[in-house]
XYZ file of C-alpha atoms in Angstrom:
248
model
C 17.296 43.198 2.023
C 14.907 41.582 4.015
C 16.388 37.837 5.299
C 14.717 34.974 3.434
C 14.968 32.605 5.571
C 12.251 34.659 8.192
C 9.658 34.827 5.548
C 6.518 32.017 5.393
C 4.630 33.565 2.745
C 6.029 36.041 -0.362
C 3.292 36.929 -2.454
C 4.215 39.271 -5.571
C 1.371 40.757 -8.409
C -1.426 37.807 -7.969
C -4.007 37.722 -10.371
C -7.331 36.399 -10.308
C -10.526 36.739 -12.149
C -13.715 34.677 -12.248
C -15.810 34.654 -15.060
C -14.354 37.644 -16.537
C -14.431 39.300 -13.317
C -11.365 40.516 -11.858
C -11.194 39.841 -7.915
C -7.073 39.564 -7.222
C -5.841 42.728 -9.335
C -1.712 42.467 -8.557
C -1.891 41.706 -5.113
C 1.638 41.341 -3.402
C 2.411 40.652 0.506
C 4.609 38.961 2.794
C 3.849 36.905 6.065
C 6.805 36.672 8.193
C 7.757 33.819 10.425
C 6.003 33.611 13.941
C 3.906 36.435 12.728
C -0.120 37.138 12.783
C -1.265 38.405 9.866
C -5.026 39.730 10.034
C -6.836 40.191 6.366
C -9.178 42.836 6.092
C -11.952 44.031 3.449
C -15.392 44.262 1.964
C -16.793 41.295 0.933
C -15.980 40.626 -2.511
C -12.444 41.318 -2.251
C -10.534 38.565 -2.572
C -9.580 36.991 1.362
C -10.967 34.221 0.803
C -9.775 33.896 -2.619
C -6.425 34.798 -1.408
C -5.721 32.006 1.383
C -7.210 29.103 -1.635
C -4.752 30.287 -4.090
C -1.782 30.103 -1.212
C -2.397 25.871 -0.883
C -3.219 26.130 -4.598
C -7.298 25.570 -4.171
C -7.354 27.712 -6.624
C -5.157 28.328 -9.113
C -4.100 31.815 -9.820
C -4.049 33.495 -13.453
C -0.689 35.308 -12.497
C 1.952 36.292 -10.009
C 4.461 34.280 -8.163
C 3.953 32.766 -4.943
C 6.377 31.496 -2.220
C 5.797 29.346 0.579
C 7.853 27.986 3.217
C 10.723 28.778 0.362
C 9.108 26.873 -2.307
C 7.421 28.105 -5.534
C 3.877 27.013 -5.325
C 2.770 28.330 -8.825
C 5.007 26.144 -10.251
C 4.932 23.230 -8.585
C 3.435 19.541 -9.310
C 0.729 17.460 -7.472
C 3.323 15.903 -5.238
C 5.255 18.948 -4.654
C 2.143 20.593 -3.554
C 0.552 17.866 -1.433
C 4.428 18.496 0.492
C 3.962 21.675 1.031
C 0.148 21.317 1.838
C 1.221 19.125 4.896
C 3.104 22.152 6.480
C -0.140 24.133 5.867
C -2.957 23.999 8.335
C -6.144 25.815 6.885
C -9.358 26.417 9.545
C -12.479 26.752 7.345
C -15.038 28.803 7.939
C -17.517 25.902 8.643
C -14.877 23.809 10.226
C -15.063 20.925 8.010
C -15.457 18.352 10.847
C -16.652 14.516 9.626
C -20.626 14.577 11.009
C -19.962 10.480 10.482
C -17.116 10.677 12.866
C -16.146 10.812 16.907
C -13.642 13.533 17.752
C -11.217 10.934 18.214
C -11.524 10.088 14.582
C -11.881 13.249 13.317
C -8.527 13.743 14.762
C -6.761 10.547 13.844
C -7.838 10.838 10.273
C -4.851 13.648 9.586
C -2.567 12.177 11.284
C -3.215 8.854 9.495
C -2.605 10.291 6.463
C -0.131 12.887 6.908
C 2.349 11.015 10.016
C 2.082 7.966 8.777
C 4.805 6.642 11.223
C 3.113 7.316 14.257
C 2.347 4.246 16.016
C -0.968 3.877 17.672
C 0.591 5.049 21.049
C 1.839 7.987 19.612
C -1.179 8.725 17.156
C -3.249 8.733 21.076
C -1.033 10.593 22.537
C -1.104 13.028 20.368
C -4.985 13.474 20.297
C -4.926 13.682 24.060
C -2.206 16.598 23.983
C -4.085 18.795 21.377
C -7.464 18.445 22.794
C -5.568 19.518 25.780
C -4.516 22.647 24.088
C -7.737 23.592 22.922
C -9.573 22.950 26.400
C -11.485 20.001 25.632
C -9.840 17.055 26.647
C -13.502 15.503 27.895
C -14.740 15.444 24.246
C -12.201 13.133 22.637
C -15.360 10.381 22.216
C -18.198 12.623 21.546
C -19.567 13.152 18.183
C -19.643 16.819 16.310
C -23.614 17.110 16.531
C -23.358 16.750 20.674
C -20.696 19.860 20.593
C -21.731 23.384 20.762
C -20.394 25.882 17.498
C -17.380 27.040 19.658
C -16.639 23.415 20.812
C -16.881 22.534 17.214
C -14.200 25.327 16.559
C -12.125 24.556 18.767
C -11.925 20.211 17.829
C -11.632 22.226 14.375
C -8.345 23.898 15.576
C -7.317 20.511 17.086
C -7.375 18.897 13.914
C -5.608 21.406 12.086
C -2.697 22.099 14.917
C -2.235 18.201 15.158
C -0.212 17.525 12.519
C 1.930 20.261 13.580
C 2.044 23.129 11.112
C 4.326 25.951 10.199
C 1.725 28.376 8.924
C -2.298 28.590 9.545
C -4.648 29.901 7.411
C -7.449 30.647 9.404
C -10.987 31.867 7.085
C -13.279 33.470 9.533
C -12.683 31.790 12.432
C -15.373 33.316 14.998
C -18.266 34.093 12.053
C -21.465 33.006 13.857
C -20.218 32.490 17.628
C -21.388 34.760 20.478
C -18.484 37.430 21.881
C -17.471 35.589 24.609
C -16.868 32.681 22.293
C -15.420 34.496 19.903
C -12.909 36.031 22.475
C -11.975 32.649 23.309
C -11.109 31.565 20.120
C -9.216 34.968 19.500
C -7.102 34.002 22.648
C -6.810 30.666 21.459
C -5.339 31.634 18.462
C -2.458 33.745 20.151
C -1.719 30.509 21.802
C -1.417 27.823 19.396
C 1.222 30.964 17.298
C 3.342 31.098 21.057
C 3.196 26.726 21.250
C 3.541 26.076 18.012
C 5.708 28.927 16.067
C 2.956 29.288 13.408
C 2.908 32.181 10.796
C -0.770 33.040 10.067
C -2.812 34.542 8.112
C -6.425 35.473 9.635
C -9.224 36.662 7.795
C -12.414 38.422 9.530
C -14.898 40.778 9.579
C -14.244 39.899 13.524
C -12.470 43.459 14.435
C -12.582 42.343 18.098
C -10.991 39.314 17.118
C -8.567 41.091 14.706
C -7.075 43.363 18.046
C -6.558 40.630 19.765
C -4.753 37.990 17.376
C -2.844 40.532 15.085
C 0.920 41.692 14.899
C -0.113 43.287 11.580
C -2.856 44.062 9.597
C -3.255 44.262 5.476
C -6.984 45.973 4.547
C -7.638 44.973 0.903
C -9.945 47.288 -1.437
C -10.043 46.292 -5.230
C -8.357 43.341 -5.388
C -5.647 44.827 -4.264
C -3.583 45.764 -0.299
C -5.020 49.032 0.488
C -2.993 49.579 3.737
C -0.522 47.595 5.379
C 0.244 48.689 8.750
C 0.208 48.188 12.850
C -3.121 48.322 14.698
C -1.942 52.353 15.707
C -1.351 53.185 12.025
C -5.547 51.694 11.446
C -7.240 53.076 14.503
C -5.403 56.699 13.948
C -5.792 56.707 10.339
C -8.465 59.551 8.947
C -9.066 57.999 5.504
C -12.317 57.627 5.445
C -12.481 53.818 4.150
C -10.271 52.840 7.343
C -12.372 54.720 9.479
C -15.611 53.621 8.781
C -14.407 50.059 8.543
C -12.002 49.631 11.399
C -13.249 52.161 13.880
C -16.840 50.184 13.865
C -18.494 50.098 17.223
């Protein structure tokens, strides 16, 4: 039996339909502890959908669903904003405040989440993670004067500042040039090696996807069509695999 205490995520027969339509048809997985998890599939079947229901976005018709050891299906709005504070989720866009200097972009979690922090510590803090990411020079610039992987990356900042246990990353390199999108990918492998983070990546990135993953899930039909190592993808001769994985 498989030690509790090393797994992030437990995810067992999730259900979820939309408008009738079924997208999450009994999906079940586990993320472990320290561990990349890369998300593949079609569009249209359900990674997106998946990483909302995990921080409760969405709400899920069925299944059970454990996180950091708690039950997030059943829990209340202040259970749920506890949990979500161990969660950091990159969105596809990156969600930065336009209105907003880097510097305030990444106070504004902080603020709200380590509300202790005094303003020493809240600056320090900024300074270390922009660090991380490479950009220490942008702390006062705004999001319009950054490029879209500078954007990413003050992204990452503000999600890594607040010091999470698992990342939930939704397409992080969709519209950036390969070299950019490399450098994200590596990225990535750091902030899991600094900070400990279980995550779950989704792309259509498969560049991306050999360099960040320890393990890979493909979905097909709302459900996990293989679960494997990047050997058991690139060897397999199913045809879906193939034509998806082996892309060139």
């Amino acid at each position: 039996m498989e030690n509790t205490n090393e797994i992030a995520i437990e995810i067992t027969g999730l259900h979820k339909q939309f408008g009738g339509t079924p997208i999450l048809k009994g999906l079940s997985l586990t993320l472990k502890r320290g561990e990349n998890l890369v998300v593949l599939g079609k569009s249209g079947t359900g990674k997106s959908v998946l990483i909302k229901c995990i921080v409760r976005l969405l709400d899920p018709d069925s299944g059970a669903m454990t996180v950091l050891g708690q039950d997030i299906v059943g829990s209340n709005e202040k259970e749920l904003n506890e949990i979500r504070k161990r969660i950091g989720f990159l969105f596809q866009s990156g969600a930065l405040y336009d209105s907003m200097t880097v510097r305030e972009n990444l106070e504004f979690p902080l603020r709200r989440i380590k509300r202790d922090l005094s303003k020493e510590e809240i600056n320090a803090k900024i300074v270390e993670v922009l660090e991380n990411v490479g950009l220490p020079d942008a702390i006062d610039k705004m999001p319009s004067e950054l490029s879209g992987g500078m954007r990413k990356r003050i992204s990452l900042a503000r999600t890594i500042i607040v010091d999470p246990e698992i990342m939930l990353y939704d397409e992080p390199t969709t519209g950036l040039d390969p070299v950019t999108s490399q450098e994200i990918s590596v990225l990535i492998n750091e902030i899991q090696k600094k900070y400990q983070t279980a995550s779950i990546i989704i792309t259509h990135d498969i560049e991306c996807a050999r360099t960040v993953a320890d393990r890979f899930v493909m979905l097909k039909d709302g459900e996990v069509y293989l679960d494997g190592s990047l050997n058991d993808f690139e060897t397999s001769t199913d045809p879906f695999i193939s034509a998806f994985f082996n892309q060139k």
